[in-house]
Coordinates of C-alpha atoms and ligand atoms in Angstrom, one line a residue:
X210 CA 178.6 120.8 156.5
X211 CA 175.1 120.6 154.8
X212 CA 172.4 118.2 155.9
X213 CA 172.4 114.8 154.2
X214 CA 169.1 114.7 152.4
X215 CA 167.2 111.5 151.3
X216 CA 166.5 111.7 147.6
X217 CA 165.4 109.4 144.9
X218 CA 167.7 110.1 141.8
X219 CA 165.2 108.3 139.5
X220 CA 163.3 111.6 139.6
X221 CA 166.0 113.2 137.5
X222 CA 165.7 113.4 133.7
X223 CA 169.1 115.1 133.1
X224 CA 172.0 112.7 133.9
X225 CA 174.2 115.8 134.6
X226 CA 172.2 116.3 137.8
X227 CA 173.0 112.9 139.2
X228 CA 176.4 113.8 140.7
X229 CA 174.7 116.8 142.4
X230 CA 172.0 114.5 143.8
X231 CA 174.7 112.2 145.2
X232 CA 176.3 115.2 147.0
X233 CA 172.9 116.1 148.4
X234 CA 172.4 112.6 149.7
X235 CA 175.8 112.6 151.2
X236 CA 175.6 116.0 152.8
X237 CA 178.5 117.4 150.6
X238 CA 178.5 121.1 149.7
X239 CA 177.8 121.9 146.0
X240 CA 180.6 123.5 144.0
X241 CA 180.3 126.6 141.8
X242 CA 180.3 124.3 138.8
X243 CA 177.3 122.4 140.3
X244 CA 175.5 125.7 140.6
X245 CA 176.2 126.5 136.9
X246 CA 174.7 123.0 136.0
X247 CA 171.6 123.8 138.1
X248 CA 171.2 127.1 136.3
X249 CA 171.7 125.6 132.8
X250 CA 169.8 122.3 132.8
X251 CA 166.4 122.2 131.3
X252 CA 165.3 119.6 133.9
X253 CA 163.6 122.2 136.1
X254 CA 161.5 119.5 137.7
X255 CA 164.7 117.7 138.7
X256 CA 166.2 120.8 140.2
X257 CA 162.9 121.5 142.0
X258 CA 162.7 118.0 143.3
X259 CA 166.1 118.2 144.9
X260 CA 165.4 121.7 146.3
X261 CA 162.1 120.4 147.7
X262 CA 163.9 117.4 149.4
X263 CA 166.4 119.8 150.9
X264 CA 163.6 122.1 152.1
X265 CA 161.5 119.3 153.6
X266 CA 164.6 117.9 155.5
X267 CA 164.8 121.3 157.2
X268 CA 161.3 122.5 157.5
X269 CA 158.9 119.7 156.7
X270 CA 155.6 121.0 155.3
X271 CA 155.6 124.2 157.4
X272 CA 155.5 127.5 155.4
X273 CA 156.0 130.7 157.4
X274 CA 155.0 134.3 156.8
X275 CA 155.2 137.5 158.8
X276 CA 152.6 140.1 159.4
X277 CA 154.6 143.0 158.1
X278 CA 154.1 146.5 156.8
X279 CA 156.4 148.2 154.3
X280 CA 157.1 151.9 154.8
X281 CA 159.1 153.8 152.2
X282 CA 159.9 157.2 153.9
X283 CA 161.6 159.0 151.0
X284 CA 161.9 158.4 147.2
X285 CA 164.5 161.1 146.8
X286 CA 167.8 159.5 145.7
X287 CA 171.2 160.7 144.6
X288 CA 171.5 157.6 142.4
X289 CA 168.3 158.3 140.5
X290 CA 170.1 158.7 137.1
X291 CA 172.6 155.8 137.5
X292 CA 170.5 152.9 138.9
X293 CA 168.9 152.5 135.6
X294 CA 166.7 149.6 136.7
X295 CA 164.9 151.6 139.4
X296 CA 161.5 153.2 138.7
X297 CA 160.9 154.5 142.2
X298 CA 163.6 157.1 142.8
X299 CA 163.2 160.8 142.1
X300 CA 165.4 163.9 142.2
X301 CA 164.5 166.4 144.9
X302 CA 162.6 168.8 142.6
X303 CA 161.2 166.2 140.3
X304 CA 157.4 165.6 140.1
X305 CA 156.4 162.8 142.5
X306 CA 159.4 163.3 144.8
X307 CA 158.5 163.0 148.5
X308 CA 160.0 162.8 151.9
X309 CA 157.8 161.9 154.8
X310 CA 157.9 164.0 157.9
X311 CA 158.0 162.1 161.2
X312 CA 154.3 162.7 161.6
X313 CA 153.6 161.2 158.2
X314 CA 155.7 158.1 159.0
X315 CA 153.7 157.7 162.2
X316 CA 150.4 158.1 160.4
X317 CA 151.6 155.5 157.8
X318 CA 152.5 153.2 160.7
X319 CA 148.9 153.3 161.9
X320 CA 147.4 152.4 158.6
X321 CA 147.5 148.7 158.8
X322 CA 144.0 148.8 160.1
X323 CA 143.0 145.6 161.7
X324 CA 146.4 143.9 161.1
X325 CA 148.5 142.7 164.0
X326 CA 151.6 144.2 162.4
X327 CA 154.7 142.7 163.9
X328 CA 157.3 144.1 161.6
X329 CA 158.0 147.4 159.8
X330 CA 160.1 147.0 156.7
X331 CA 161.5 150.4 156.1
X332 CA 163.6 151.3 153.0
X333 CA 163.9 154.3 150.8
X334 CA 166.2 156.4 148.6
X335 CA 169.6 157.9 149.3
X336 CA 168.3 161.3 150.3
X337 CA 170.9 164.0 151.3
X338 CA 168.3 165.4 153.7
X339 CA 167.7 162.1 155.4
X340 CA 170.7 161.6 157.6
X341 CA 171.3 159.8 160.8
X342 CA 169.0 161.9 162.9
X343 CA 166.1 161.5 160.5
X344 CA 166.2 157.7 161.1
X345 CA 167.1 157.6 164.8
X346 CA 164.2 160.0 165.5
X347 CA 161.9 157.9 163.3
X348 CA 162.9 154.6 165.0
X349 CA 162.6 156.0 168.5
X350 CA 159.2 157.4 167.7
X351 CA 158.0 154.2 166.1
X352 CA 159.2 152.1 169.1
X353 CA 157.5 154.5 171.5
X354 CA 154.2 154.2 169.5
X355 CA 154.4 150.5 168.6
X356 CA 156.7 149.0 171.2
X357 CA 156.1 145.4 170.1
X358 CA 156.8 146.0 166.5
X359 CA 160.2 144.8 165.1
X360 CA 162.1 147.3 162.9
X361 CA 163.8 145.8 159.9
X362 CA 165.2 148.8 158.1
X363 CA 167.8 150.3 155.8
X364 CA 169.8 148.4 153.3
X365 CA 173.6 148.2 153.3
X366 CA 173.5 150.9 150.6
X367 CA 171.5 153.3 152.8
X368 CA 173.8 152.6 155.8
X369 CA 176.9 153.4 153.6
X370 CA 175.1 156.6 152.4
X371 CA 174.3 157.8 155.9
X372 CA 177.9 157.1 157.0
X373 CA 179.2 159.1 154.0
X374 CA 177.0 162.2 154.5
X375 CA 177.6 162.2 158.3
X376 CA 181.3 161.5 157.9
X377 CA 181.0 158.6 160.3
X378 CA 182.2 155.0 160.1
X379 CA 179.6 152.5 159.0
X380 CA 180.1 150.8 162.3
X381 CA 179.2 153.9 164.3
X382 CA 176.1 154.5 162.1
X383 CA 175.0 150.9 162.8
X384 CA 175.6 151.3 166.5
X385 CA 173.6 154.6 166.6
X386 CA 170.7 153.0 164.7
X387 CA 170.7 149.9 166.8
X388 CA 170.5 152.0 169.9
X389 CA 167.6 153.9 168.4
X390 CA 165.6 150.7 167.7
X391 CA 166.9 149.1 164.5
X392 CA 166.5 145.3 165.0
X393 CA 167.5 143.7 161.7
X394 CA 168.4 144.8 158.2
X395 CA 166.7 143.9 154.9
X396 CA 168.7 142.5 152.0
X397 CA 168.1 145.1 149.3
X398 CA 170.8 146.9 147.4
X399 CA 172.7 143.8 146.5
X400 CA 171.5 143.7 142.8
X401 CA 174.1 141.5 141.2
X402 CA 177.6 141.9 142.6
X403 CA 179.6 141.5 139.4
X404 CA 181.5 144.8 138.7
X405 CA 180.7 144.5 135.0
X406 CA 177.0 144.2 135.7
X407 CA 177.1 147.1 138.2
X408 CA 178.8 149.2 135.6
X409 CA 175.8 148.7 133.3
X410 CA 172.8 148.8 135.8
X411 CA 174.0 150.7 138.9
X412 CA 177.2 152.4 138.0
X413 CA 177.6 154.5 141.2
X414 CA 176.1 152.1 143.7
X415 CA 178.0 150.6 146.6
X416 CA 180.0 147.6 145.2
X417 CA 179.5 144.0 146.1
X418 CA 182.5 143.8 148.4
X419 CA 181.2 146.8 150.3
X420 CA 177.7 145.3 150.6
X421 CA 179.3 142.3 152.2
X422 CA 181.4 144.5 154.4
X423 CA 178.3 146.4 155.8
X424 CA 176.5 143.1 156.5
X425 CA 179.6 141.6 158.1
X426 CA 179.8 144.7 160.4
X427 CA 176.1 144.5 161.2
X428 CA 176.4 140.8 162.0
X429 CA 179.4 141.5 164.3
X430 CA 177.2 144.0 166.1
X431 CA 174.4 141.5 166.6
X432 CA 172.2 142.9 163.8
X433 CA 171.0 140.1 161.7
X434 CA 170.0 140.6 158.1
X435 CA 168.6 139.2 154.9
X436 CA 170.3 139.0 151.5
X437 CA 169.0 139.3 148.0
X438 CA 170.0 139.0 144.3
X439 CA 168.4 140.9 141.5
X440 CA 168.2 138.6 138.5
X441 CA 166.8 138.6 135.0
X442 CA 168.5 141.7 133.6
X443 CA 172.0 141.7 132.0
X444 CA 173.7 139.2 134.3
X445 CA 175.2 135.9 133.2
X446 CA 174.9 132.6 134.9
X447 CA 178.5 133.0 136.1
X448 CA 177.6 136.3 137.7
X449 CA 174.7 134.7 139.6
X450 CA 176.9 132.0 140.9
X451 CA 179.7 134.4 141.9
X452 CA 177.1 136.5 143.8
X453 CA 175.6 133.5 145.6
X454 CA 179.2 132.3 146.5
X455 CA 179.9 135.7 148.1
X456 CA 176.7 135.4 150.2
X457 CA 177.5 131.8 151.2
X458 CA 181.1 132.7 152.2
X459 CA 179.9 135.5 154.5
X460 CA 177.3 133.2 156.0
X461 CA 180.1 130.7 156.7
X462 CA 182.0 133.4 158.6
X463 CA 179.1 135.0 160.6
X464 CA 175.9 133.0 160.4
X465 CA 174.1 136.4 160.4
X466 CA 171.8 136.0 157.4
X467 CA 168.3 135.0 158.2
X468 CA 166.9 134.6 154.7
X469 CA 167.7 134.8 151.0
X470 CA 165.3 136.4 148.7
X471 CA 165.9 136.3 144.9
X472 CA 164.3 139.4 143.3
X473 CA 162.9 139.2 139.8
X474 CA 163.8 142.2 137.7
X475 CA 160.7 144.1 136.4
X476 CA 161.4 146.1 133.2
X477 CA 158.5 148.6 133.1
X478 CA 158.9 152.3 133.8
X479 CA 162.7 152.2 134.1
X480 CA 165.5 153.2 131.7
X481 CA 167.1 149.7 131.6
X482 CA 163.8 148.1 130.5
X483 CA 163.6 150.5 127.6
X484 CA 167.2 150.1 126.6
X485 CA 166.8 146.3 126.6
X486 CA 163.5 146.6 124.7
X487 CA 162.0 144.5 127.5
X488 CA 159.1 146.6 128.6
X489 CA 156.2 144.4 129.5
X490 CA 158.4 141.3 129.6
X491 CA 159.2 140.3 133.1
X492 CA 161.2 137.2 134.1
X493 CA 159.7 133.8 133.2
X494 CA 158.1 131.5 135.8
X495 CA 160.7 129.0 134.8
X496 CA 163.6 131.3 135.8
X497 CA 161.7 132.5 139.0
X498 CA 161.3 128.9 140.2
X499 CA 164.9 128.0 139.2
X500 CA 166.4 130.9 141.1
X501 CA 164.5 130.0 144.3
X502 CA 165.5 126.3 143.9
X503 CA 169.1 127.1 143.3
X504 CA 169.1 129.4 146.4
X505 CA 167.9 126.5 148.5
X506 CA 170.4 124.0 147.1
X507 CA 173.5 126.2 146.9
X508 CA 173.0 128.4 150.0
X509 CA 173.1 125.3 152.3
X510 CA 173.9 127.5 155.2
X511 CA 171.0 130.0 154.9
X512 CA 168.0 128.4 156.6
X513 CA 165.2 130.4 155.0
X514 CA 164.4 130.9 151.3
X515 CA 161.7 133.5 150.8
X516 CA 159.5 134.0 147.8
X517 CA 158.5 137.6 147.2
X518 CA 155.0 137.2 145.8
X519 CA 154.8 140.8 144.8
X520 CA 157.5 140.3 142.3
X521 CA 156.9 136.7 141.0
X522 CA 153.1 136.7 141.5
X523 CA 151.0 134.7 143.9
X524 CA 150.6 131.7 141.6
X525 CA 154.4 131.3 141.1
X526 CA 155.0 131.8 144.8
X527 CA 152.5 129.0 145.5
X528 CA 154.2 126.6 143.1
X529 CA 157.6 127.7 144.6
X530 CA 156.5 126.1 147.9
X531 CA 157.4 122.8 146.1
X532 CA 160.7 124.2 144.8
X533 CA 162.6 124.8 148.0
X534 CA 160.7 127.8 149.4
X535 CA 159.7 127.7 153.1
X536 CA 158.8 131.4 153.6
X537 CA 156.6 133.8 151.8
X538 CA 156.5 137.6 152.0
X539 CA 153.8 138.6 154.4
X540 CA 150.8 140.8 154.4
X541 CA 152.9 143.9 153.3
X542 CA 149.9 146.4 153.4
X543 CA 151.3 148.9 150.9
X544 CA 154.1 148.2 148.4
X545 CA 155.6 150.9 146.3
X546 CA 159.0 149.9 144.9
X547 CA 157.7 147.1 142.5
X548 CA 154.5 148.8 141.8
X549 CA 156.6 151.6 140.3
X550 CA 158.1 149.2 137.8
X551 CA 155.2 147.3 136.5
X552 CA 154.2 144.8 139.1
X553 CA 150.5 144.0 138.6
X554 CA 150.2 142.1 141.9
X555 CA 148.0 143.5 144.7
X556 CA 149.4 146.0 147.2
X557 CA 148.8 143.6 150.1
X558 CA 147.3 140.3 150.9
X559 CA 144.8 139.6 153.6
X560 CA 145.5 136.8 156.1
X561 CA 142.8 134.5 154.7
X562 CA 144.3 135.0 151.2
X563 CA 147.8 134.1 152.5
X564 CA 146.5 131.1 154.4
X565 CA 144.5 130.0 151.3
X566 CA 147.6 130.2 149.1
X567 CA 149.7 128.1 151.5
X568 CA 147.1 125.5 152.2
X569 CA 146.2 125.3 148.5
X570 CA 149.8 123.9 148.0
X571 CA 149.1 121.3 150.6
X572 CA 151.4 123.1 153.1
X573 CA 150.9 124.1 156.8
X574 CA 150.9 127.9 157.3
X575 CA 152.5 129.4 160.4
X576 CA 153.0 133.0 161.4
X577 CA 156.6 133.8 162.5
X578 CA 158.3 136.7 164.1
X579 CA 161.2 138.5 162.4
X580 CA 163.8 136.0 163.7
X581 CA 161.7 133.1 162.3
X582 CA 160.4 131.9 165.6
X583 CA 157.0 130.4 165.0
X584 CA 154.3 132.4 166.8
X585 CA 151.2 130.4 165.8
X586 CA 150.4 127.4 163.6
X587 CA 147.3 127.5 161.6
X588 CA 146.8 123.9 160.7
X589 CA 145.9 122.3 157.4
X590 CA 142.3 123.6 157.3
X591 CA 140.6 126.9 158.0
X592 CA 138.9 127.4 161.4
X593 CA 136.5 130.0 162.9
X594 CA 139.2 131.9 164.9
X595 CA 140.9 133.0 161.7
X596 CA 137.9 135.2 160.6
X597 CA 138.6 137.5 163.5
X598 CA 142.2 138.0 162.4
X599 CA 141.3 139.3 159.0
X600 CA 143.8 141.9 157.9
X601 CA 142.3 144.3 155.4
X602 CA 145.0 145.8 153.2
X603 CA 144.8 149.5 152.9
X604 CA 144.3 150.8 149.4
X605 CA 147.1 153.0 148.0
X606 CA 146.4 156.7 147.4
X607 CA 146.2 157.5 143.7
X608 CA 149.6 159.2 143.4
X609 CA 151.3 156.3 145.1
X610 CA 149.7 153.5 143.2
X611 CA 149.7 155.0 139.7
X612 CA 153.3 155.5 138.9
X613 CA 156.7 155.9 140.2
X614 CA 157.4 156.0 143.8
X615 CA 162.2 153.7 145.8
X616 CA 164.4 151.4 147.6
X617 CA 168.2 151.6 147.8
Ligands
V47_106 O1 167.6 146.5 146.0 C1 164.5 147.9 142.4 C2 164.9 145.9 143.9 C3 165.2 146.0 146.1 C4 163.6 146.9 140.7 O2 165.0 141.7 153.1 C5 163.8 146.0 141.7 O3 163.1 140.9 153.6 C6 162.9 144.4 140.4 O4 165.5 144.3 148.8 N1 162.7 145.2 139.4 C7 164.7 146.5 147.4 N2 163.4 144.8 141.6 C8 163.7 145.5 148.0 C9 164.3 144.4 148.8 C10 163.5 143.5 149.6 C11 162.2 143.2 149.2 C12 161.4 142.3 150.0 C13 162.0 141.8 151.2 C14 163.3 142.1 151.5 C15 163.8 141.5 152.8 C16 164.0 142.9 150.7 O5 164.3 146.1 145.1 C17 166.4 146.8 145.5 C18 166.4 146.2 144.1 O6 167.1 145.0 144.0 N3 164.4 146.6 142.7 N4 164.0 148.1 141.1 C19 163.0 146.5 139.5 N5 162.9 147.3 138.4
SF4_107 FE1 168.2 154.9 144.7 FE2 167.9 152.4 145.5 FE3 166.6 153.3 143.3 FE4 169.2 153.0 143.2 S1 167.7 151.3 143.5 S2 168.1 154.8 142.5 S3 169.9 153.5 145.3 S4 166.3 154.0 145.4

């Protein structure tokens, strides 16, 4: 049962939102039809005000972030031709294809110079040469070198791929990875679950029911995870609502999702963008804020809604802190997947930049660990101690920053 949230309905311009506000106030779960209304009304400020009230009831003014580092060990992917929205993947012999050796992964893990990295976020392509041993050795070596660092790695799609090439069950793959050091799983690979959408944008990719099945299995094994939805391509409003309903239903069963992250489709340097004639036209700020707010209101059983500033830009992420968002992607260090598809945001943010962004919205920044336990509060204003914790993002090497480089 959702929290009953105090809310002043006079803030709503669209009368169609009033029954939804009444449910919010009474702690009644929103229906799929309510979600459609939230997605179709032009009263974005009304939707945002409700999401903000729901967020404040849970988290007050606190906004969390993690000191994380993304590592993308291989961009070689068997689905390179069929995930038409992806600009990162390469075929094995294609220009720009790479697969890190263990030494290269370890070197990459040391690059967050000056950052107190607490989480490695590791995702890549579906590479036939990167089987179970590739990842178990990697995780064991990373844990030996950085014992305090949490490993959030491998999407449901990558887990299913490893199981297929190793001829093992997904459960056995997850157990082996967990034993090697996997702590949690990221939410990538979900795209939009609708079969009709998948046929158009990711024909051969693991289907929605299977994505849910892998996360269900992980949750049963004590591996918590995030969930995502890729929006702003060919999906309909009904597709979005169906997708969110599947996530909410699984969360009712397992409680294993930590956070929901809506991902804004970027149309540059990928076949879908060209087919749709959308090159250079990313999602609108209106739709970005709406997706975050609907996530907060409809996914009443997922505690954390994260804004991915790399995709929606820092200014939109900052405004989103008043549209239901309580968590913001962290320092990152080096990002490749979105920078392969036209993201113009920086490769990483320093700690002072992150703190400034959060404080600039009148919120209170706090660093968290990967399970959302708060590690330190930073207060409403800057203090001297913070200058010694400056995390300098490491510049990308030219071949990595310029063009295409993946992520299941
Ligand atoms: O599944 C690929 C997306 C995802 C494009 O769990 C694209 O904490 C936009 O899931 N435009 C991988 N998006 C990244 C991901 C993620 C990111 C940050 C945090 C977490 C987390 C997870 O990237 C893929 C796909 O949905 N993606 N291509 C594109 N053209
Ligand atoms: Fe491969 Fe993932 Fe890109 Fe699809 S989205 S081609 S699975 S890296």
